[in-house]
CSV table of C-alpha atoms in Angstrom, one decimal:
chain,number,residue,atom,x,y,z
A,7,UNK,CA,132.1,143.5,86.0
A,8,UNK,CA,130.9,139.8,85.9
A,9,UNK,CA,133.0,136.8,84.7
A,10,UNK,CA,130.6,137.0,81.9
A,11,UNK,CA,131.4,140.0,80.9
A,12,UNK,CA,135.4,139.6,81.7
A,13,UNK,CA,135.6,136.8,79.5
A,14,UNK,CA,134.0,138.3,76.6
A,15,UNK,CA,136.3,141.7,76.9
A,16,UNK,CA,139.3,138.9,77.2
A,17,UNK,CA,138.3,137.2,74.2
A,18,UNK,CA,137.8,140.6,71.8
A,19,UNK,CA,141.3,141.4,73.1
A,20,UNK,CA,142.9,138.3,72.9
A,21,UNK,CA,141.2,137.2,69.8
A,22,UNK,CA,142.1,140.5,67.6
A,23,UNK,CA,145.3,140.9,69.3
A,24,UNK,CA,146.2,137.4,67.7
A,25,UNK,CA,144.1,137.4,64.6
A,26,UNK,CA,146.2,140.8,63.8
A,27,UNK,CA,149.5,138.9,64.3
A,28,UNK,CA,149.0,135.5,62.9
A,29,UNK,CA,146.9,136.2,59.4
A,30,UNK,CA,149.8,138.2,57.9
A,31,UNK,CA,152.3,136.5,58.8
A,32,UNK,CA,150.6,132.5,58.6
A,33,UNK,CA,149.2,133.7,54.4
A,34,UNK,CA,151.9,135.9,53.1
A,35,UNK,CA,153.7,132.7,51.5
A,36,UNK,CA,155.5,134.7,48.8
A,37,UNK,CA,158.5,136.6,48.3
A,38,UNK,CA,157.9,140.0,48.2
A,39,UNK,CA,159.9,141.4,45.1
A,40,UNK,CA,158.5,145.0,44.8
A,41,UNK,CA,161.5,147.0,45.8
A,42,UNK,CA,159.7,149.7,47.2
A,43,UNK,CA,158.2,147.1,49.6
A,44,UNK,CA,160.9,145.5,50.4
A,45,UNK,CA,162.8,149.0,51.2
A,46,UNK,CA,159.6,149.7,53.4
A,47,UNK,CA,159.9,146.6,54.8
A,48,UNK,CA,163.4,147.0,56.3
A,49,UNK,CA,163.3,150.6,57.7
A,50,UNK,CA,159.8,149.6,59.5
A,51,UNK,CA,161.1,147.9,62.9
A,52,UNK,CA,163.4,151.2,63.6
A,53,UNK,CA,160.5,153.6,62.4
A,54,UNK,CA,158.6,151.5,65.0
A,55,UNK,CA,161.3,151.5,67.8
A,56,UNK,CA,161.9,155.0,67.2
A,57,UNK,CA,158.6,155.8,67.9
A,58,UNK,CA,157.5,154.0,70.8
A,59,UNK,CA,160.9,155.2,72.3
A,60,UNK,CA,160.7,159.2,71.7
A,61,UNK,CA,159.2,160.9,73.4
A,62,UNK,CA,157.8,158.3,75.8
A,63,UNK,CA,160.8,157.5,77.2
A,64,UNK,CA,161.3,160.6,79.2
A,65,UNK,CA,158.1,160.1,80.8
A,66,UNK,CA,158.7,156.2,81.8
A,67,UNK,CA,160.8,157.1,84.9
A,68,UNK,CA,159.7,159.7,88.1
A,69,UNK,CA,162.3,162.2,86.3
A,70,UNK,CA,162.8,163.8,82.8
A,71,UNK,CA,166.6,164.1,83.9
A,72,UNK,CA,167.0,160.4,85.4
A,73,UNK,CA,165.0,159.6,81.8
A,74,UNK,CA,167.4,161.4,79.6
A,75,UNK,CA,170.2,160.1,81.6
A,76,UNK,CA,169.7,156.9,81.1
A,77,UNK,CA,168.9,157.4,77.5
A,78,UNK,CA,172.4,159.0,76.8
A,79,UNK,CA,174.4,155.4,78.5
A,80,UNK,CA,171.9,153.3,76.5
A,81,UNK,CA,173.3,155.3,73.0
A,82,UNK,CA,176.6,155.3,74.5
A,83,UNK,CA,176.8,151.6,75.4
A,84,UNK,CA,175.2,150.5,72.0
A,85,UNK,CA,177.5,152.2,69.9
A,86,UNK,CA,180.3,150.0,71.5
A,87,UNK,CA,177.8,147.2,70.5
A,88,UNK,CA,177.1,146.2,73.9
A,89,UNK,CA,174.4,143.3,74.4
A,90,UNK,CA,170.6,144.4,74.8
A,91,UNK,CA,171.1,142.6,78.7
A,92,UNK,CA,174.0,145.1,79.0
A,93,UNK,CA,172.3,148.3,77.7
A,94,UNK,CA,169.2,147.9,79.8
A,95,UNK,CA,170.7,147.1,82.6
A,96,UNK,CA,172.7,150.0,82.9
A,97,UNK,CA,170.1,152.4,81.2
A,98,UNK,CA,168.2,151.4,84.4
A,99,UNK,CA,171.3,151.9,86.8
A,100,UNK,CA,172.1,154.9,85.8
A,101,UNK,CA,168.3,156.1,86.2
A,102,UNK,CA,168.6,154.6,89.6
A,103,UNK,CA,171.5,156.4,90.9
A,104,UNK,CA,170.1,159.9,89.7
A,105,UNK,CA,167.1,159.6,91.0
A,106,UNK,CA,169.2,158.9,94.3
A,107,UNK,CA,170.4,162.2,93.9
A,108,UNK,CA,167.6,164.5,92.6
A,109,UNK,CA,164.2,163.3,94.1
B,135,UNK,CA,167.5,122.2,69.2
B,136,UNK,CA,171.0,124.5,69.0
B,137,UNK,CA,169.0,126.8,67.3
B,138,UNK,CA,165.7,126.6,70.1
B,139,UNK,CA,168.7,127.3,72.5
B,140,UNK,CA,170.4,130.3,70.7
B,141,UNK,CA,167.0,131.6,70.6
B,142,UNK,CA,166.7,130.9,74.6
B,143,UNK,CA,170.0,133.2,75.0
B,144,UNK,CA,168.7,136.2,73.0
B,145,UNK,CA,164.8,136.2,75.1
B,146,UNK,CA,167.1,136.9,77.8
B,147,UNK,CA,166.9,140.6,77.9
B,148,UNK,CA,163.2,140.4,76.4
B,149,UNK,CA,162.1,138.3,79.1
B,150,UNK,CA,163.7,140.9,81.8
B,151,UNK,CA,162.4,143.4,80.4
B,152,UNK,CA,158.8,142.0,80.4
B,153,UNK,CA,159.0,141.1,83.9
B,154,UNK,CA,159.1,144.9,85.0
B,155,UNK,CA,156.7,145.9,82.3
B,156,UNK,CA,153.9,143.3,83.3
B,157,UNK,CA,154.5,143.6,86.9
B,158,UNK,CA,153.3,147.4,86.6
B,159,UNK,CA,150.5,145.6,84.5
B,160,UNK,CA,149.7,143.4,87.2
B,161,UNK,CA,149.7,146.1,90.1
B,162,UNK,CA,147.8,148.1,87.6
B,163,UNK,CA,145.2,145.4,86.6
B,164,UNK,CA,144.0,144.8,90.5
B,165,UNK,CA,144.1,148.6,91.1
B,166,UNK,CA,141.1,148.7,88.6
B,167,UNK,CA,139.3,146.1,90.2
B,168,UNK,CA,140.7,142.8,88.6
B,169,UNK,CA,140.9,139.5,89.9
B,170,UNK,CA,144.9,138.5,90.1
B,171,UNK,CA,143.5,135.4,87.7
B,172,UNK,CA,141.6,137.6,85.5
B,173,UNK,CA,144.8,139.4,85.0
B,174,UNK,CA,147.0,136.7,84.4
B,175,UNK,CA,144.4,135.4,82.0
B,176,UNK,CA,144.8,139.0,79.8
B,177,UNK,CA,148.6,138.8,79.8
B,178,UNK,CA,149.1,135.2,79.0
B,179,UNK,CA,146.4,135.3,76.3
B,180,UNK,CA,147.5,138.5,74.3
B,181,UNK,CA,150.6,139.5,75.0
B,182,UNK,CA,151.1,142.7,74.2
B,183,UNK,CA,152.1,146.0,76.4
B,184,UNK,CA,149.7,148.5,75.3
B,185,UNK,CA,147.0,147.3,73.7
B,186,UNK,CA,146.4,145.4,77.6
B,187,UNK,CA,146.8,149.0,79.8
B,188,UNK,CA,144.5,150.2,76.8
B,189,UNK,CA,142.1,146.9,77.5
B,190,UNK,CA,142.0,147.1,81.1
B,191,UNK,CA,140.9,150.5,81.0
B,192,UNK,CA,138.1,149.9,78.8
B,193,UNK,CA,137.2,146.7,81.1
B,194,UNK,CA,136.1,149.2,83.5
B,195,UNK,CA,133.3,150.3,81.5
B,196,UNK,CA,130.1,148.2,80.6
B,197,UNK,CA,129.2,146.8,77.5
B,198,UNK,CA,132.0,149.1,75.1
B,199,UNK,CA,132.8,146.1,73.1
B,200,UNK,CA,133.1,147.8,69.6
B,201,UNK,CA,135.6,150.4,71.5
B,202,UNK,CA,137.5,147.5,72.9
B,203,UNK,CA,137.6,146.1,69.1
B,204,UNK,CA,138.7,149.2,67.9
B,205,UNK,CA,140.7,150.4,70.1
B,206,UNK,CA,142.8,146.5,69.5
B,207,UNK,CA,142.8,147.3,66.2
B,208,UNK,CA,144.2,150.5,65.7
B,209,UNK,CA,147.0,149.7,68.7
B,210,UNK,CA,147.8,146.6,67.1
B,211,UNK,CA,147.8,147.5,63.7
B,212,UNK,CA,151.3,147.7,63.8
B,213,UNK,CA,151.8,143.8,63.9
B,214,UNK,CA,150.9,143.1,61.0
B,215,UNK,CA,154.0,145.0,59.4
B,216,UNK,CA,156.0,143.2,61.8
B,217,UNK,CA,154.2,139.8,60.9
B,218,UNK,CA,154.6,140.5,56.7
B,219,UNK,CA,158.1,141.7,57.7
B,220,UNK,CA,159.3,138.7,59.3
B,221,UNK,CA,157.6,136.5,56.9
B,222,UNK,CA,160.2,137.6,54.3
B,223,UNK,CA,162.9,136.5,56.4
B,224,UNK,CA,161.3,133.0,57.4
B,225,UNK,CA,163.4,129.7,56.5
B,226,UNK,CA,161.5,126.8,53.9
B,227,UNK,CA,160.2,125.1,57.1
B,228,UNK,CA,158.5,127.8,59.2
B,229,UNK,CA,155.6,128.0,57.3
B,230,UNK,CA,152.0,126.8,57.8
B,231,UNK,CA,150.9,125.3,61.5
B,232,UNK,CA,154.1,126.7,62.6
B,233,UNK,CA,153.6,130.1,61.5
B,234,UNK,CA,149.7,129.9,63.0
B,235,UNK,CA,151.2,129.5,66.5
B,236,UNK,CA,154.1,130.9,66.6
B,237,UNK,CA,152.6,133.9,65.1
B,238,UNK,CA,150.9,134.6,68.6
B,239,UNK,CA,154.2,135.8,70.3
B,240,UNK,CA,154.8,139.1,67.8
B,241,UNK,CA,155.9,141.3,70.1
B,242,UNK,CA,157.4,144.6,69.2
B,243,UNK,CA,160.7,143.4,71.3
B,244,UNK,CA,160.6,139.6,69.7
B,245,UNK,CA,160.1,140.9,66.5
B,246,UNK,CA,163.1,143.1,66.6
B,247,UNK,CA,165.2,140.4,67.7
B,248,UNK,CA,164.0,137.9,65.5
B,249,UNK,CA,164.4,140.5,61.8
B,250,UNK,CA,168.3,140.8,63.2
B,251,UNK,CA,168.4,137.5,61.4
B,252,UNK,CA,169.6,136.7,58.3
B,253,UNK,CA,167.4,133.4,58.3
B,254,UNK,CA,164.7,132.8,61.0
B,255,UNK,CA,164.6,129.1,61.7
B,256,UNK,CA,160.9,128.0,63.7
B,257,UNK,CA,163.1,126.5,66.5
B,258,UNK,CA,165.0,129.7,67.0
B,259,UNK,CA,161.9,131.6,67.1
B,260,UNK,CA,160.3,129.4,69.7
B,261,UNK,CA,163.4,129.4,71.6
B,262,UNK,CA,163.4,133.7,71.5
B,263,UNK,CA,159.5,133.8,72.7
B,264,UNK,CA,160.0,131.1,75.3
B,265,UNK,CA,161.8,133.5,78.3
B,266,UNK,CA,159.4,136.3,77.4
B,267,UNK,CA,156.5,134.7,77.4
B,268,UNK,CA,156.7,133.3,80.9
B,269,UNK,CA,158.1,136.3,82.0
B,270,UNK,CA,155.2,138.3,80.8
B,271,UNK,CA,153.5,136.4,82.8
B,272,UNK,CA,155.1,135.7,85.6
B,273,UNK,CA,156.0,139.3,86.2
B,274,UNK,CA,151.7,140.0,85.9
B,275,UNK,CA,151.3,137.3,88.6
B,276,UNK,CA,153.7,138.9,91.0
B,277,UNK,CA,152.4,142.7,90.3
B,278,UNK,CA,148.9,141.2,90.8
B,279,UNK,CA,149.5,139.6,94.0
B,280,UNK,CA,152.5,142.0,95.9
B,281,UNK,CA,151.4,145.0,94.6
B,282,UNK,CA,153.1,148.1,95.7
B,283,UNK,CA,155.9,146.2,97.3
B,284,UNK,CA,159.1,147.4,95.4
B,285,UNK,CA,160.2,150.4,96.6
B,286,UNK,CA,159.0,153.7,93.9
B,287,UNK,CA,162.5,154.2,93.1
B,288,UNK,CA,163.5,150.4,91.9
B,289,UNK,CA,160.0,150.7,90.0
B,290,UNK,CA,161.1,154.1,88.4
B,291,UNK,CA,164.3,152.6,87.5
B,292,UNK,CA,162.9,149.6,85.9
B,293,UNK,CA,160.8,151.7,83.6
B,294,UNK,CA,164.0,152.3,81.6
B,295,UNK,CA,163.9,148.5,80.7
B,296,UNK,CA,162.2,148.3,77.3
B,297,UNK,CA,163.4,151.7,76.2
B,298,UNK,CA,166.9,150.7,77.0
B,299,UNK,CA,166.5,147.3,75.0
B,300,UNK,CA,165.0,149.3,71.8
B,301,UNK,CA,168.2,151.8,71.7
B,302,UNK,CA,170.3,148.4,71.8
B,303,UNK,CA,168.8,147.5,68.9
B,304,UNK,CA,168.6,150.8,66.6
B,305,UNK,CA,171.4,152.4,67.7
B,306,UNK,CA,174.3,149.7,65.9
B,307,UNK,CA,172.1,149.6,62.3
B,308,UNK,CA,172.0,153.6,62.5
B,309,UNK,CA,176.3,153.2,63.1
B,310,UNK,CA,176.3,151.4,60.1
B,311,UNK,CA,173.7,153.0,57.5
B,312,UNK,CA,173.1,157.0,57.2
B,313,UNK,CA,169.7,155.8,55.7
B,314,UNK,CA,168.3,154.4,59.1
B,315,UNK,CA,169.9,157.6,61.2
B,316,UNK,CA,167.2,159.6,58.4
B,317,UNK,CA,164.6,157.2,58.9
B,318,UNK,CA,165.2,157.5,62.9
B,319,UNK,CA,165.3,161.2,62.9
B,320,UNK,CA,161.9,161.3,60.7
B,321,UNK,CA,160.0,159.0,62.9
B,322,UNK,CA,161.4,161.0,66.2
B,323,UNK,CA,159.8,164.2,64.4
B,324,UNK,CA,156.3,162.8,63.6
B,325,UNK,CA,156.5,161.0,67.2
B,326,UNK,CA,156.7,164.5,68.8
B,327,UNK,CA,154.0,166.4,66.5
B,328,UNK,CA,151.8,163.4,67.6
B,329,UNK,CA,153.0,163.6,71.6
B,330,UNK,CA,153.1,167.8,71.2
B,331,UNK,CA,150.8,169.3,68.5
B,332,UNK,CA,146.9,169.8,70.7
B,333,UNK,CA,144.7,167.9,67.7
B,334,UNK,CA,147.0,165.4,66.7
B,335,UNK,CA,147.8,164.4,70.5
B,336,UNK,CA,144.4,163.2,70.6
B,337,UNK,CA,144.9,160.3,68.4
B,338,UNK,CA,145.4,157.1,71.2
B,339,UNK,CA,149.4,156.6,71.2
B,340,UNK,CA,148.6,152.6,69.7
B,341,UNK,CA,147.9,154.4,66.2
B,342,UNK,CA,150.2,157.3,66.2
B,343,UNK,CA,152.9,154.9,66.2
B,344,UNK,CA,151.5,152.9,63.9
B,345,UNK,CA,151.2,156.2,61.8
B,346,UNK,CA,154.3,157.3,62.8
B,347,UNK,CA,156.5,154.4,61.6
B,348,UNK,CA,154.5,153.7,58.6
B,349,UNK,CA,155.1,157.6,57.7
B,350,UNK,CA,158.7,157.3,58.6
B,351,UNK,CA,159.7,154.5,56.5
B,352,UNK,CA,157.5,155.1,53.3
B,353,UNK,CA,159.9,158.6,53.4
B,354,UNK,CA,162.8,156.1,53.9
B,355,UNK,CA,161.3,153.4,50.9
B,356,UNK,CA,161.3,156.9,48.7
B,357,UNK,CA,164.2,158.7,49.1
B,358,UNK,CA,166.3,155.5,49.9
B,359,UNK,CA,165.5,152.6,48.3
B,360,UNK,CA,167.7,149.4,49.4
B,361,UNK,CA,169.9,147.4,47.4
B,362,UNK,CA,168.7,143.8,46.4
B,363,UNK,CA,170.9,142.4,48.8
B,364,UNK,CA,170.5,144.5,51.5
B,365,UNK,CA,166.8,144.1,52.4
């Protein structure tokens, strides 16, 4: 691939990468009243969360086991409303210490 | 500037956990053939996990611009609920120029941060993107230029980062509303027909979690509408 050609794949992804972001958020100057919207609206970041979390997340580490063990302290630690530094941390300790066992 | 330094605080996290995600992208990037300054380029220009592993794969192949396009969109499409999201939740002076450029650090990770909010000021917003943003790219740089350095295990382990941040922030608002435990449990469902199911695991994992959330809370907007103050 020639620079040429790099820097027109960079700009298509760069350029609708941003366009997607910044239109909807820069023109939508209103308050959205619709309460069906609005409802929408607030469940959407844990809908999205949700499912960019399961089921990758058991295939992000070199174990399903180390995976789900790591998911379990991550629950565990937010229900005690632990700090998102805290959580991951850990989440990735305890992956860590499995995988010194099992692989 | 309390505000751009609250924001600092909370990119924290974000800005760890970008550092193990882009150094895979780096390591990955030069692995296809990329100059370490070509992906440095990608990462500090767009921003965004997937749709750049999609990109760089693409890169590979000659002349598939429209599949590049398309393939953007439907990964990205998800942003733009994100953006019309956070635009509810905007105070009177984040708006116009502001909202142009700070609109470029929508991350999945600074977005959910950022909609914890009750108010979100432009300062705090630029403060939250700050630590990411240069760890996106720092983290690209390194993974470009060390490569396979870190040990498989450490690399492994890191891999938990993101998901581990994501569970910290679902986890409390399911504690507190059986609504978003439904919602959750709906968009875990559809997020395994789409990983499991042969013909539907097909469709490029940008878009079926675009699909996926979108299903999951229109189900949620139905059968649970919010209270006025709630949303």
């Amino acid at each position: 691939m020639d620079t040429k050609e790099f820097l027109i794949y960079l700009l298509i992804l760069s350029g609708s990468t941003y366009l997607i972001r910044s239109i909807p958020f820069a023109l939508l100057r209103k308050k959205i009243e619709n309460r069906f919207v609005k409802s929408f609206l607030y469940y959407i970041p844990y809908a999205v969360l949700t499912a960019m979390t399961i089921p990758a997340i058991f295939y992000a580490t070199d174990s399903k086991i180390s995976a789900a063990a790591g998911l379990v302290v991550a629950v565990g630690l937010a229900l005690k409303g632990k700090s998102l530094t805290v959580v991951a941390v850990a989440a990735c300790a305890m992956v860590f210490l499995v995988e010194c066992v099992l692989v | 500037m309390n505000d751009y330094f609250r924001g600092l605080r909370y990119g924290i996290p974000i800005g760890l956990g970008y550092l193990s995600v882009s150094f895979t992208f780096g390591i990955m990037a030069v692995s296809y053939g990329l100059y370490w300054w070509q992906a440095v380029a990608i990462s500090m220009l767009t921003v965004t996990s997937a749709g750049q592993f999609a990109g760089i794969g693409i890169m590979m192949h000659p002349g598939q611009y429209i599949e590049m396009l398309v393939s953007q969109l439907t990964i990205n499409v998800r942003y733009s609920f994100m953006s019309i999201s956070l635009s509810q939740k905007t105070d009177s002076k984040f708006k116009g120029l502001y909202r142009w450029l700070l609109g470029f650090f929508m991350t999945d990770e600074i977005f959910a941060v950022a909609s914890t909010e009750k108010s979100v000021k432009r300062s705090f917003f630029a403060g939250l993107a700050t630590l990411p943003y240069f760890g996106w790219a720092l983290g690209t740089l390194v993974g470009a230029l060390l490569g396979n350095i870190l040990p498989q295990r450490l690399m492994s382990a890191l891999g938990l980062a993101i998901y581990g941040m994501f569970v910290a922030i679902v986890v409390p608002e399911m504690k507190h509303k059986k609504t978003v435990c439904i919602v959750v449990a709906f968009a875990i469902v559809f997020s395994c027909l789409f990983t499991y199911v042969p013909i539907l695991s097909q469709v490029s994992s940008g878009l079926s979690i675009s699909i996926c959330a979108i299903a999951a809370a229109i189900l949620g907007a139905i059968l649970f509408p919010v209270k006025e103050d709630e949303a």
